[in-house]
Amino acid sequence: MLRNFSIKNFYSVYEHLEVPLLLNQRVPDDYRSLVGADGTRVNKLLALIGANGSGKTSILKSLAFVHWFVSHSFVAQKPEEDIPVVPHFMGENEPTEFSIEFEAMGKVWRYDVVLNRQRVLHESLHRYDYRFVYIFKRNWHEESKSYQVELKPDFDMPKKEAMRARPNASLIATAAQFNVELAVAFSQLNIVSNLTAMGKYSLNSVEQLLNAAEALYGREKSLATARRLLVGWDLGLSDVTVEKQRAPDNKGEEHTLYLPYGVHQIGEQEYRLPFFDESSGTRSAFALLSKVLPVLEKGGLAIIDELESDLHPHMLSAFLDLFISPETNPHNAQLVFSTHSHEVLNALLKEQLLLVEKDENLNTDAFRLDEVEGVRSDDNFYAKYMAGAYGAVPEI
């Protein structure tokens, strides 16, 4: 469960930016929020709203990057490779900083990391008891060209190995290779995204449709849910199937493919259509469902840039309902997303709307709508935002 996160000097975010998901007790107690282990209320949904180029993707990329760094940096990078972190052009020679506060295994944790392209400068994991106490700390000493590492018994990695951890890899990702129980748990948190270091990738591509079909094949519960939702959203679709086939690759060697098909019925006659020939909205919805359904079924976090891409507005509302309803979200999964479909302004609480804009130094700033003085819960957020009352709108 994500509670708060902060960023500094990452893509368009130059100055320190904190993004809170915690709620106060004045917020309506309904299914749009969830309750943490310590009784604190937390957002299920957080929508990033703002003009093109305001930095919404940069904020979402920070979460995707930290997840990648903690989970995959040890195996995904060669020892000599740079860390794929991009600072703001005003901070080219300054480090990038992240801090993530989250709940896992019934405890509240905070993960901090400071790094540049060459190395981790500081990394630490803290657990909240009566205050935050460190589980491990790792600091780079430029004078000795070495790391100073402090470990608590909870993080049972050999200190000698921790001190030799690669400078371009997270200590958590490294410790997971030694089967350190806590590191393995954190490296396997259920987090999905449609972002990479290069930005958002299209859910409409052949590769993504094949990946989606493979993800859903054999998972009857997920496929049945996807089928029910897609049939309900698409007037011409009566069924969705996934077939496993063998096909030759470019070298003539056979490999397994998972192919999705849409079934359309006219009278008593059924017609199968490869999903590649379905509408862009149907294809995007299928690929998106393959990502979010496992999170909804087990709990976790979905980070989606431009959620509405190629989707009908009614589909966007239906996706939000999947996370709001306890029937489809029994394990309190969270969704953090950006959108240009501003109708969502009236579907969410003011505490669930993060307005994003750039200042005169091309630095991304963001603020929750409940931080704007005078905003009432019964205001027409959409009308006032479109009129420019809250800021974070394009100047045309």
mmCIF file of C-alpha atoms in Angstrom:
data_model
loop_
_atom_site.group_PDB
_atom_site.id
_atom_site.type_symbol
_atom_site.label_atom_id
_atom_site.label_comp_id
_atom_site.label_asym_id
_atom_site.label_seq_id
_atom_site.Cartn_x
_atom_site.Cartn_y
_atom_site.Cartn_z
ATOM 1 C CA MET A 1 0.000 0.000 0.000
ATOM 2 C CA LEU A 2 1.505 3.292 -1.139
ATOM 3 C CA ARG A 3 1.184 6.082 1.468
ATOM 4 C CA ASN A 4 3.483 8.884 0.258
ATOM 5 C CA PHE A 5 6.363 9.438 -2.116
ATOM 6 C CA SER A 6 8.765 12.259 -2.921
ATOM 7 C CA ILE A 7 11.056 13.094 -5.848
ATOM 8 C CA LYS A 8 13.914 15.507 -6.472
ATOM 9 C CA ASN A 9 15.871 16.149 -9.681
ATOM 10 C CA PHE A 10 14.243 13.522 -11.877
ATOM 11 C CA TYR A 11 13.240 14.370 -15.441
ATOM 12 C CA SER A 12 11.137 17.577 -15.199
ATOM 13 C CA VAL A 13 10.985 17.532 -11.379
ATOM 14 C CA TYR A 14 13.928 19.628 -10.170
ATOM 15 C CA GLU A 15 12.878 20.861 -6.731
ATOM 16 C CA HIS A 16 11.742 18.513 -3.971
ATOM 17 C CA LEU A 17 8.182 17.352 -4.665
ATOM 18 C CA GLU A 18 6.106 15.358 -2.189
ATOM 19 C CA VAL A 19 2.995 13.471 -3.282
ATOM 20 C CA PRO A 20 0.753 12.419 -0.361
ATOM 21 C CA LEU A 21 -1.839 9.659 -0.501
ATOM 22 C CA LEU A 22 -2.751 9.811 3.189
ATOM 23 C CA LEU A 23 -6.173 11.221 4.093
ATOM 24 C CA ASN A 24 -7.438 13.099 7.116
ATOM 25 C CA GLN A 25 -10.511 12.144 9.126
ATOM 26 C CA ARG A 26 -12.726 14.747 7.419
ATOM 27 C CA VAL A 27 -12.698 12.777 4.153
ATOM 28 C CA PRO A 28 -15.915 10.800 3.488
ATOM 29 C CA ASP A 29 -15.515 7.217 4.662
ATOM 30 C CA ASP A 30 -16.453 5.295 1.530
ATOM 31 C CA TYR A 31 -14.997 2.749 -0.873
ATOM 32 C CA ARG A 32 -12.744 5.318 -2.567
ATOM 33 C CA SER A 33 -10.302 5.039 0.354
ATOM 34 C CA LEU A 34 -8.822 2.196 2.381
ATOM 35 C CA VAL A 35 -7.584 1.759 5.932
ATOM 36 C CA GLY A 36 -3.984 0.878 6.728
ATOM 37 C CA ALA A 37 -2.702 -1.404 9.460
ATOM 38 C CA ASP A 38 -2.197 1.602 11.749
ATOM 39 C CA GLY A 39 -5.755 2.868 11.188
ATOM 40 C CA THR A 40 -4.660 5.605 8.781
ATOM 41 C CA ARG A 41 -6.903 6.289 5.787
ATOM 42 C CA VAL A 42 -5.196 6.113 2.391
ATOM 43 C CA ASN A 43 -6.317 6.843 -1.180
ATOM 44 C CA LYS A 44 -7.233 3.924 -3.410
ATOM 45 C CA LEU A 45 -7.011 6.205 -6.435
ATOM 46 C CA LEU A 46 -4.849 9.185 -7.337
ATOM 47 C CA ALA A 47 -5.439 10.970 -10.663
ATOM 48 C CA LEU A 48 -2.794 13.292 -12.116
ATOM 49 C CA ILE A 49 -4.373 16.160 -14.063
ATOM 50 C CA GLY A 50 -2.528 18.848 -16.022
ATOM 51 C CA ALA A 51 -1.540 20.262 -19.385
ATOM 52 C CA ASN A 52 0.581 18.424 -21.940
ATOM 53 C CA GLY A 53 4.231 18.663 -20.917
ATOM 54 C CA SER A 54 3.432 19.583 -17.321
ATOM 55 C CA GLY A 55 5.314 16.572 -15.948
ATOM 56 C CA LYS A 56 2.608 14.041 -15.117
ATOM 57 C CA THR A 57 4.606 11.264 -16.765
ATOM 58 C CA SER A 58 7.756 12.303 -14.856
ATOM 59 C CA ILE A 59 5.933 11.835 -11.548
ATOM 60 C CA LEU A 60 4.624 8.421 -12.568
ATOM 61 C CA LYS A 61 8.041 7.423 -13.926
ATOM 62 C CA SER A 62 9.524 7.990 -10.472
ATOM 63 C CA LEU A 63 7.374 5.188 -9.034
ATOM 64 C CA ALA A 64 8.091 2.906 -11.988
ATOM 65 C CA PHE A 65 11.830 3.595 -11.717
ATOM 66 C CA VAL A 66 12.042 2.876 -7.987
ATOM 67 C CA HIS A 67 10.134 -0.366 -8.483
ATOM 68 C CA TRP A 68 12.510 -1.368 -11.291
ATOM 69 C CA PHE A 69 15.565 -0.402 -9.247
ATOM 70 C CA VAL A 70 14.502 -2.331 -6.148
ATOM 71 C CA SER A 71 13.329 -5.392 -8.078
ATOM 72 C CA HIS A 72 15.458 -5.716 -11.199
ATOM 73 C CA SER A 73 18.584 -3.550 -11.120
ATOM 74 C CA PHE A 74 20.874 -6.428 -10.157
ATOM 75 C CA VAL A 75 19.858 -8.773 -12.985
ATOM 76 C CA ALA A 76 18.821 -6.197 -15.614
ATOM 77 C CA GLN A 77 22.136 -4.329 -15.728
ATOM 78 C CA LYS A 78 25.703 -5.266 -16.419
ATOM 79 C CA PRO A 79 28.237 -4.205 -13.757
ATOM 80 C CA GLU A 80 29.708 -1.460 -15.943
ATOM 81 C CA GLU A 81 26.405 0.062 -17.085
ATOM 82 C CA ASP A 82 25.140 3.458 -15.957
ATOM 83 C CA ILE A 83 22.000 3.695 -13.865
ATOM 84 C CA PRO A 84 19.208 4.800 -16.252
ATOM 85 C CA VAL A 85 18.260 7.875 -14.237
ATOM 86 C CA VAL A 86 17.696 11.236 -15.963
ATOM 87 C CA PRO A 87 18.132 14.427 -13.914
ATOM 88 C CA HIS A 88 16.550 17.789 -14.692
ATOM 89 C CA PHE A 89 18.729 19.814 -17.044
ATOM 90 C CA MET A 90 19.271 22.382 -14.256
ATOM 91 C CA GLY A 91 20.548 19.583 -12.001
ATOM 92 C CA GLU A 92 22.762 17.720 -14.460
ATOM 93 C CA ASN A 93 25.591 17.470 -11.910
ATOM 94 C CA GLU A 94 23.370 16.930 -8.882
ATOM 95 C CA PRO A 95 22.050 13.617 -7.506
ATOM 96 C CA THR A 96 18.502 12.355 -7.889
ATOM 97 C CA GLU A 97 16.517 11.552 -4.735
ATOM 98 C CA PHE A 98 13.498 9.353 -4.042
ATOM 99 C CA SER A 99 11.618 8.487 -0.863
ATOM 100 C CA ILE A 100 8.720 6.021 -0.763
ATOM 101 C CA GLU A 101 6.538 5.380 2.290
ATOM 102 C CA PHE A 102 4.438 2.233 2.003
ATOM 103 C CA GLU A 103 2.749 -0.556 3.933
ATOM 104 C CA ALA A 104 3.657 -4.216 3.478
ATOM 105 C CA MET A 105 3.360 -7.312 5.653
ATOM 106 C CA GLY A 106 1.304 -5.372 8.193
ATOM 107 C CA LYS A 107 4.067 -2.785 8.785
ATOM 108 C CA VAL A 108 4.819 0.731 7.565
ATOM 109 C CA TRP A 109 8.149 1.164 5.768
ATOM 110 C CA ARG A 110 10.172 3.926 4.144
ATOM 111 C CA TYR A 111 12.714 3.405 1.392
ATOM 112 C CA ASP A 112 15.158 6.215 0.567
ATOM 113 C CA VAL A 113 17.677 6.317 -2.247
ATOM 114 C CA VAL A 114 20.010 9.018 -3.555
ATOM 115 C CA LEU A 115 21.931 8.278 -6.744
ATOM 116 C CA ASN A 116 23.437 9.543 -9.952
ATOM 117 C CA ARG A 117 24.134 7.754 -13.208
ATOM 118 C CA GLN A 118 27.354 6.223 -11.876
ATOM 119 C CA ARG A 119 26.385 4.952 -8.449
ATOM 120 C CA VAL A 120 24.110 4.804 -5.434
ATOM 121 C CA LEU A 121 25.186 7.517 -2.977
ATOM 122 C CA HIS A 122 22.757 6.623 -0.199
ATOM 123 C CA GLU A 123 20.237 3.839 0.244
ATOM 124 C CA SER A 124 18.263 2.914 3.336
ATOM 125 C CA LEU A 125 15.221 0.977 4.447
ATOM 126 C CA HIS A 126 13.302 1.973 7.576
ATOM 127 C CA ARG A 127 10.448 0.344 9.478
ATOM 128 C CA TYR A 128 7.995 2.285 11.612
ATOM 129 C CA ASP A 129 7.617 1.067 15.185
ATOM 130 C CA TYR A 130 7.067 4.054 17.454
ATOM 131 C CA ARG A 131 9.267 5.949 14.970
ATOM 132 C CA PHE A 132 11.131 5.061 11.798
ATOM 133 C CA VAL A 133 14.201 2.937 12.592
ATOM 134 C CA TYR A 134 16.629 1.760 9.947
ATOM 135 C CA ILE A 135 16.845 -1.853 8.766
ATOM 136 C CA PHE A 136 19.874 -1.109 6.645
ATOM 137 C CA LYS A 137 21.887 1.945 5.629
ATOM 138 C CA ARG A 138 24.367 2.150 2.768
ATOM 139 C CA ASN A 139 26.463 5.283 2.158
ATOM 140 C CA TRP A 140 29.154 6.000 -0.416
ATOM 141 C CA HIS A 141 32.368 7.564 0.926
ATOM 142 C CA GLU A 142 34.144 9.423 -1.830
ATOM 143 C CA GLU A 143 37.413 9.679 0.114
ATOM 144 C CA SER A 144 37.816 5.939 0.591
ATOM 145 C CA LYS A 145 35.971 5.025 -2.612
ATOM 146 C CA SER A 146 33.917 2.488 -0.686
ATOM 147 C CA TYR A 147 30.537 1.917 0.933
ATOM 148 C CA GLN A 148 29.832 2.074 4.635
ATOM 149 C CA VAL A 149 27.020 -0.352 5.425
ATOM 150 C CA GLU A 150 25.007 -0.871 8.599
ATOM 151 C CA LEU A 151 22.632 -3.842 8.849
ATOM 152 C CA LYS A 152 20.074 -4.882 11.448
ATOM 153 C CA PRO A 153 19.399 -8.592 12.098
ATOM 154 C CA ASP A 154 16.130 -8.342 10.154
ATOM 155 C CA PHE A 155 18.221 -7.888 7.012
ATOM 156 C CA ASP A 156 20.374 -10.996 7.343
ATOM 157 C CA MET A 157 22.758 -10.404 4.456
ATOM 158 C CA PRO A 158 26.493 -11.015 5.059
ATOM 159 C CA LYS A 159 27.963 -7.577 5.684
ATOM 160 C CA LYS A 160 30.994 -8.372 3.534
ATOM 161 C CA GLU A 161 28.715 -9.033 0.558
ATOM 162 C CA ALA A 162 26.658 -5.913 1.273
ATOM 163 C CA MET A 163 29.788 -3.760 1.208
ATOM 164 C CA ARG A 164 30.731 -5.274 -2.167
ATOM 165 C CA ALA A 165 27.317 -4.663 -3.706
ATOM 166 C CA ARG A 166 27.553 -3.140 -7.152
ATOM 167 C CA PRO A 167 27.259 0.654 -7.232
ATOM 168 C CA ASN A 168 24.624 0.510 -9.988
ATOM 169 C CA ALA A 169 22.303 -1.944 -8.199
ATOM 170 C CA SER A 170 19.965 -1.663 -5.232
ATOM 171 C CA LEU A 171 21.071 -3.449 -2.070
ATOM 172 C CA ILE A 172 17.568 -4.940 -1.904
ATOM 173 C CA ALA A 173 17.855 -6.359 -5.424
ATOM 174 C CA THR A 174 21.332 -7.640 -4.532
ATOM 175 C CA ALA A 175 20.257 -9.197 -1.234
ATOM 176 C CA ALA A 176 17.405 -10.998 -3.007
ATOM 177 C CA GLN A 177 20.092 -12.985 -4.863
ATOM 178 C CA PHE A 178 21.274 -14.214 -1.433
ATOM 179 C CA ASN A 179 17.673 -15.186 -0.541
ATOM 180 C CA VAL A 180 17.439 -12.583 2.194
ATOM 181 C CA GLU A 181 13.790 -13.010 3.158
ATOM 182 C CA LEU A 182 12.941 -9.322 3.520
ATOM 183 C CA ALA A 183 14.697 -8.416 0.264
ATOM 184 C CA VAL A 184 12.910 -11.178 -1.635
ATOM 185 C CA ALA A 185 9.560 -9.940 -0.305
ATOM 186 C CA PHE A 186 10.208 -6.341 -1.345
ATOM 187 C CA SER A 187 11.601 -7.279 -4.747
ATOM 188 C CA GLN A 188 8.397 -9.222 -5.475
ATOM 189 C CA LEU A 189 5.813 -6.590 -4.557
ATOM 190 C CA ASN A 190 2.862 -6.696 -6.964
ATOM 191 C CA ILE A 191 3.381 -3.520 -9.011
ATOM 192 C CA VAL A 192 2.534 -3.071 -12.694
ATOM 193 C CA SER A 193 2.983 -0.147 -15.066
ATOM 194 C CA ASN A 194 2.807 0.852 -18.721
ATOM 195 C CA LEU A 195 5.986 2.935 -18.372
ATOM 196 C CA THR A 196 9.633 2.275 -19.089
ATOM 197 C CA ALA A 197 12.676 4.531 -18.844
ATOM 198 C CA MET A 198 11.751 5.825 -22.318
ATOM 199 C CA GLY A 199 8.169 6.669 -21.345
ATOM 200 C CA LYS A 200 4.747 5.149 -22.002
ATOM 201 C CA TYR A 201 4.516 2.237 -24.400
ATOM 202 C CA SER A 202 1.483 1.554 -26.542
ATOM 203 C CA LEU A 203 -0.935 -1.108 -25.334
ATOM 204 C CA ASN A 204 -2.127 -1.443 -28.932
ATOM 205 C CA SER A 205 1.026 -3.036 -30.299
ATOM 206 C CA VAL A 206 1.161 -6.642 -31.490
ATOM 207 C CA GLU A 207 3.766 -7.389 -28.830
ATOM 208 C CA GLN A 208 1.543 -6.083 -26.019
ATOM 209 C CA LEU A 209 -1.491 -8.021 -27.269
ATOM 210 C CA LEU A 210 0.555 -11.229 -27.403
ATOM 211 C CA ASN A 211 1.919 -10.536 -23.908
ATOM 212 C CA ALA A 212 -1.603 -9.868 -22.653
ATOM 213 C CA ALA A 213 -2.897 -13.122 -24.122
ATOM 214 C CA GLU A 214 -0.024 -15.069 -22.548
ATOM 215 C CA ALA A 215 -0.649 -13.404 -19.173
ATOM 216 C CA LEU A 216 -4.329 -14.417 -19.242
ATOM 217 C CA TYR A 217 -3.927 -17.898 -20.726
ATOM 218 C CA GLY A 218 -4.594 -20.584 -18.125
ATOM 219 C CA ARG A 219 -5.777 -18.045 -15.551
ATOM 220 C CA GLU A 220 -9.450 -18.874 -15.834
ATOM 221 C CA LYS A 221 -10.624 -16.395 -13.198
ATOM 222 C CA SER A 222 -8.771 -13.478 -14.802
ATOM 223 C CA LEU A 223 -9.814 -14.454 -18.307
ATOM 224 C CA ALA A 224 -13.445 -14.858 -17.248
ATOM 225 C CA THR A 225 -13.390 -11.382 -15.681
ATOM 226 C CA ALA A 226 -11.763 -9.885 -18.781
ATOM 227 C CA ARG A 227 -14.338 -11.638 -20.961
ATOM 228 C CA ARG A 228 -17.264 -10.368 -18.869
ATOM 229 C CA LEU A 229 -16.007 -6.787 -18.865
ATOM 230 C CA LEU A 230 -15.064 -6.642 -22.533
ATOM 231 C CA VAL A 231 -18.373 -8.133 -23.662
ATOM 232 C CA GLY A 232 -20.168 -5.594 -21.488
ATOM 233 C CA TRP A 233 -18.172 -2.680 -22.895
ATOM 234 C CA ASP A 234 -18.124 -3.681 -26.582
ATOM 235 C CA LEU A 235 -21.503 -3.805 -28.340
ATOM 236 C CA GLY A 236 -20.332 -6.258 -30.998
ATOM 237 C CA LEU A 237 -18.339 -8.678 -28.840
ATOM 238 C CA SER A 238 -19.959 -11.852 -27.491
ATOM 239 C CA ASP A 239 -16.875 -13.728 -26.226
ATOM 240 C CA VAL A 240 -13.079 -13.534 -25.853
ATOM 241 C CA THR A 241 -10.806 -16.560 -26.157
ATOM 242 C CA VAL A 242 -7.053 -17.188 -26.019
ATOM 243 C CA GLU A 243 -5.482 -20.057 -27.959
ATOM 244 C CA LYS A 244 -2.061 -21.608 -27.572
ATOM 245 C CA GLN A 245 -0.348 -22.324 -30.879
ATOM 246 C CA ARG A 246 3.062 -23.326 -32.221
ATOM 247 C CA ALA A 247 4.565 -21.166 -34.957
ATOM 248 C CA PRO A 248 7.990 -20.762 -36.602
ATOM 249 C CA ASP A 249 10.102 -17.711 -35.809
ATOM 250 C CA ASN A 250 12.388 -15.809 -38.221
ATOM 251 C CA LYS A 251 14.964 -18.608 -38.031
ATOM 252 C CA GLY A 252 12.428 -21.331 -38.767
ATOM 253 C CA GLU A 253 12.458 -22.610 -35.171
ATOM 254 C CA GLU A 254 9.095 -23.299 -33.582
ATOM 255 C CA HIS A 255 7.983 -21.430 -30.497
ATOM 256 C CA THR A 256 4.739 -20.999 -28.570
ATOM 257 C CA LEU A 257 2.328 -18.164 -29.282
ATOM 258 C CA TYR A 258 -0.767 -17.155 -27.319
ATOM 259 C CA LEU A 259 -3.296 -15.626 -29.680
ATOM 260 C CA PRO A 260 -6.390 -13.688 -28.546
ATOM 261 C CA TYR A 261 -9.625 -13.794 -30.518
ATOM 262 C CA GLY A 262 -12.845 -11.823 -30.309
ATOM 263 C CA VAL A 263 -16.042 -13.747 -30.975
ATOM 264 C CA HIS A 264 -18.925 -11.952 -32.722
ATOM 265 C CA GLN A 265 -22.396 -13.410 -33.149
ATOM 266 C CA ILE A 266 -24.931 -12.657 -35.863
ATOM 267 C CA GLY A 267 -28.103 -14.605 -35.260
ATOM 268 C CA GLU A 268 -26.997 -18.158 -34.506
ATOM 269 C CA GLN A 269 -23.719 -17.823 -36.433
ATOM 270 C CA GLU A 270 -20.454 -17.080 -34.596
ATOM 271 C CA TYR A 271 -17.446 -15.401 -36.224
ATOM 272 C CA ARG A 272 -13.938 -15.305 -34.761
ATOM 273 C CA LEU A 273 -11.786 -12.242 -35.332
ATOM 274 C CA PRO A 274 -8.119 -12.012 -34.317
ATOM 275 C CA PHE A 275 -7.789 -9.330 -31.675
ATOM 276 C CA PHE A 276 -5.308 -7.515 -33.903
ATOM 277 C CA ASP A 277 -8.296 -6.645 -36.099
ATOM 278 C CA GLU A 278 -10.507 -5.408 -33.280
ATOM 279 C CA SER A 279 -10.982 -1.686 -32.590
ATOM 280 C CA SER A 280 -8.137 0.209 -30.909
ATOM 281 C CA GLY A 281 -10.301 0.736 -27.812
ATOM 282 C CA THR A 282 -11.067 -2.978 -27.489
ATOM 283 C CA ARG A 283 -7.388 -3.889 -27.976
ATOM 284 C CA SER A 284 -6.250 -1.351 -25.380
ATOM 285 C CA ALA A 285 -8.876 -2.495 -22.885
ATOM 286 C CA PHE A 286 -7.801 -6.136 -23.298
ATOM 287 C CA ALA A 287 -4.106 -5.315 -22.765
ATOM 288 C CA LEU A 288 -4.868 -3.015 -19.839
ATOM 289 C CA LEU A 289 -7.038 -5.636 -18.148
ATOM 290 C CA SER A 290 -4.230 -8.186 -18.443
ATOM 291 C CA LYS A 291 -2.122 -5.821 -16.341
ATOM 292 C CA VAL A 292 -4.584 -4.668 -13.694
ATOM 293 C CA LEU A 293 -6.565 -7.865 -13.051
ATOM 294 C CA PRO A 294 -3.662 -9.652 -11.273
ATOM 295 C CA VAL A 295 -3.262 -6.563 -9.070
ATOM 296 C CA LEU A 296 -6.976 -6.489 -8.298
ATOM 297 C CA GLU A 297 -7.006 -10.210 -7.492
ATOM 298 C CA LYS A 298 -4.018 -10.148 -5.112
ATOM 299 C CA GLY A 299 -3.596 -6.509 -4.086
ATOM 300 C CA GLY A 300 -0.829 -4.191 -5.181
ATOM 301 C CA LEU A 301 -0.269 -1.026 -7.194
ATOM 302 C CA ALA A 302 -1.019 -0.143 -10.821
ATOM 303 C CA ILE A 303 0.794 2.860 -12.331
ATOM 304 C CA ILE A 304 -0.848 3.825 -15.622
ATOM 305 C CA ASP A 305 0.073 6.797 -17.787
ATOM 306 C CA GLU A 306 -2.748 8.232 -19.927
ATOM 307 C CA LEU A 307 -5.308 5.736 -18.718
ATOM 308 C CA GLU A 308 -7.864 6.930 -21.226
ATOM 309 C CA SER A 309 -5.715 6.290 -24.319
ATOM 310 C CA ASP A 310 -7.921 4.775 -27.034
ATOM 311 C CA LEU A 311 -10.697 4.124 -24.494
ATOM 312 C CA HIS A 312 -14.263 5.353 -24.625
ATOM 313 C CA PRO A 313 -15.053 7.655 -21.636
ATOM 314 C CA HIS A 314 -17.461 5.034 -20.279
ATOM 315 C CA MET A 315 -14.608 2.500 -20.260
ATOM 316 C CA LEU A 316 -12.481 4.894 -18.184
ATOM 317 C CA SER A 317 -15.235 5.189 -15.611
ATOM 318 C CA ALA A 318 -15.579 1.395 -15.576
ATOM 319 C CA PHE A 319 -11.841 0.979 -14.934
ATOM 320 C CA LEU A 320 -12.057 3.305 -11.931
ATOM 321 C CA ASP A 321 -15.047 1.342 -10.645
ATOM 322 C CA LEU A 322 -12.931 -1.835 -10.709
ATOM 323 C CA PHE A 323 -10.676 -0.299 -8.054
ATOM 324 C CA ILE A 324 -13.432 1.444 -6.095
ATOM 325 C CA SER A 325 -15.747 -1.556 -5.680
ATOM 326 C CA PRO A 326 -14.807 -3.996 -2.892
ATOM 327 C CA GLU A 327 -16.302 -6.801 -5.004
ATOM 328 C CA THR A 328 -13.744 -6.360 -7.784
ATOM 329 C CA ASN A 329 -11.018 -5.051 -5.465
ATOM 330 C CA PRO A 330 -11.183 -7.260 -2.346
ATOM 331 C CA HIS A 331 -7.488 -6.791 -1.468
ATOM 332 C CA ASN A 332 -7.379 -2.986 -1.643
ATOM 333 C CA ALA A 333 -5.260 -2.548 -4.755
ATOM 334 C CA GLN A 334 -4.360 1.045 -5.641
ATOM 335 C CA LEU A 335 -4.323 2.919 -8.940
ATOM 336 C CA VAL A 336 -2.138 5.964 -9.619
ATOM 337 C CA PHE A 337 -2.763 7.315 -13.104
ATOM 338 C CA SER A 338 -2.658 10.329 -15.378
ATOM 339 C CA THR A 339 -5.459 11.372 -17.689
ATOM 340 C CA HIS A 340 -6.644 14.111 -20.019
ATOM 341 C CA SER A 341 -10.226 12.907 -19.643
ATOM 342 C CA HIS A 342 -11.174 15.613 -17.178
ATOM 343 C CA GLU A 343 -14.636 14.198 -16.510
ATOM 344 C CA VAL A 344 -12.960 12.120 -13.787
ATOM 345 C CA LEU A 345 -12.729 15.344 -11.771
ATOM 346 C CA ASN A 346 -16.347 14.879 -10.712
ATOM 347 C CA ALA A 347 -15.970 11.133 -10.102
ATOM 348 C CA LEU A 348 -13.278 11.412 -7.425
ATOM 349 C CA LEU A 349 -12.710 13.145 -4.122
ATOM 350 C CA LYS A 350 -10.752 16.402 -4.136
ATOM 351 C CA GLU A 351 -8.108 14.533 -2.121
ATOM 352 C CA GLN A 352 -7.698 12.111 -5.039
ATOM 353 C CA LEU A 353 -6.888 14.774 -7.631
ATOM 354 C CA LEU A 354 -3.277 15.867 -8.088
ATOM 355 C CA LEU A 355 -2.941 18.973 -10.260
ATOM 356 C CA VAL A 356 0.377 19.162 -12.117
ATOM 357 C CA GLU A 357 1.982 22.240 -13.695
ATOM 358 C CA LYS A 358 5.367 23.757 -14.533
ATOM 359 C CA ASP A 359 6.784 26.951 -13.064
ATOM 360 C CA GLU A 360 8.894 29.598 -14.794
ATOM 361 C CA ASN A 361 12.034 27.434 -14.355
ATOM 362 C CA LEU A 362 10.395 24.502 -16.182
ATOM 363 C CA ASN A 363 10.235 22.631 -12.892
ATOM 364 C CA THR A 364 7.248 20.370 -12.350
ATOM 365 C CA ASP A 365 5.171 21.204 -9.306
ATOM 366 C CA ALA A 366 2.038 19.439 -8.101
ATOM 367 C CA PHE A 367 -0.615 19.939 -5.448
ATOM 368 C CA ARG A 368 -3.683 18.047 -4.323
ATOM 369 C CA LEU A 369 -6.963 19.793 -4.953
ATOM 370 C CA ASP A 370 -7.782 19.753 -1.240
ATOM 371 C CA GLU A 371 -4.762 22.033 -0.714
ATOM 372 C CA VAL A 372 -6.433 24.798 -2.743
ATOM 373 C CA GLU A 373 -8.108 27.267 -0.387
ATOM 374 C CA GLY A 374 -11.876 27.486 -0.605
ATOM 375 C CA VAL A 375 -12.508 24.255 -2.529
ATOM 376 C CA ARG A 376 -15.673 22.574 -1.269
ATOM 377 C CA SER A 377 -16.393 18.864 -1.567
ATOM 378 C CA ASP A 378 -19.667 19.602 -3.374
ATOM 379 C CA ASP A 379 -18.085 21.928 -5.960
ATOM 380 C CA ASN A 380 -18.267 21.089 -9.651
ATOM 381 C CA PHE A 381 -14.539 20.349 -9.947
ATOM 382 C CA TYR A 382 -14.723 19.823 -13.704
ATOM 383 C CA ALA A 383 -16.383 23.156 -14.443
ATOM 384 C CA LYS A 384 -14.056 25.121 -12.166
ATOM 385 C CA TYR A 385 -10.927 23.395 -13.449
ATOM 386 C CA MET A 386 -11.888 24.041 -17.075
ATOM 387 C CA ALA A 387 -12.504 27.679 -16.161
ATOM 388 C CA GLY A 388 -8.959 27.902 -14.777
ATOM 389 C CA ALA A 389 -9.959 28.361 -11.139
ATOM 390 C CA TYR A 390 -7.448 25.834 -9.850
ATOM 391 C CA GLY A 391 -4.527 26.340 -12.258
ATOM 392 C CA ALA A 392 -2.696 23.459 -13.996
ATOM 393 C CA VAL A 393 -4.457 24.171 -17.301
ATOM 394 C CA PRO A 394 -2.850 24.932 -20.676
ATOM 395 C CA GLU A 395 -2.548 28.591 -21.640
ATOM 396 C CA ILE A 396 -3.861 28.817 -25.213
#
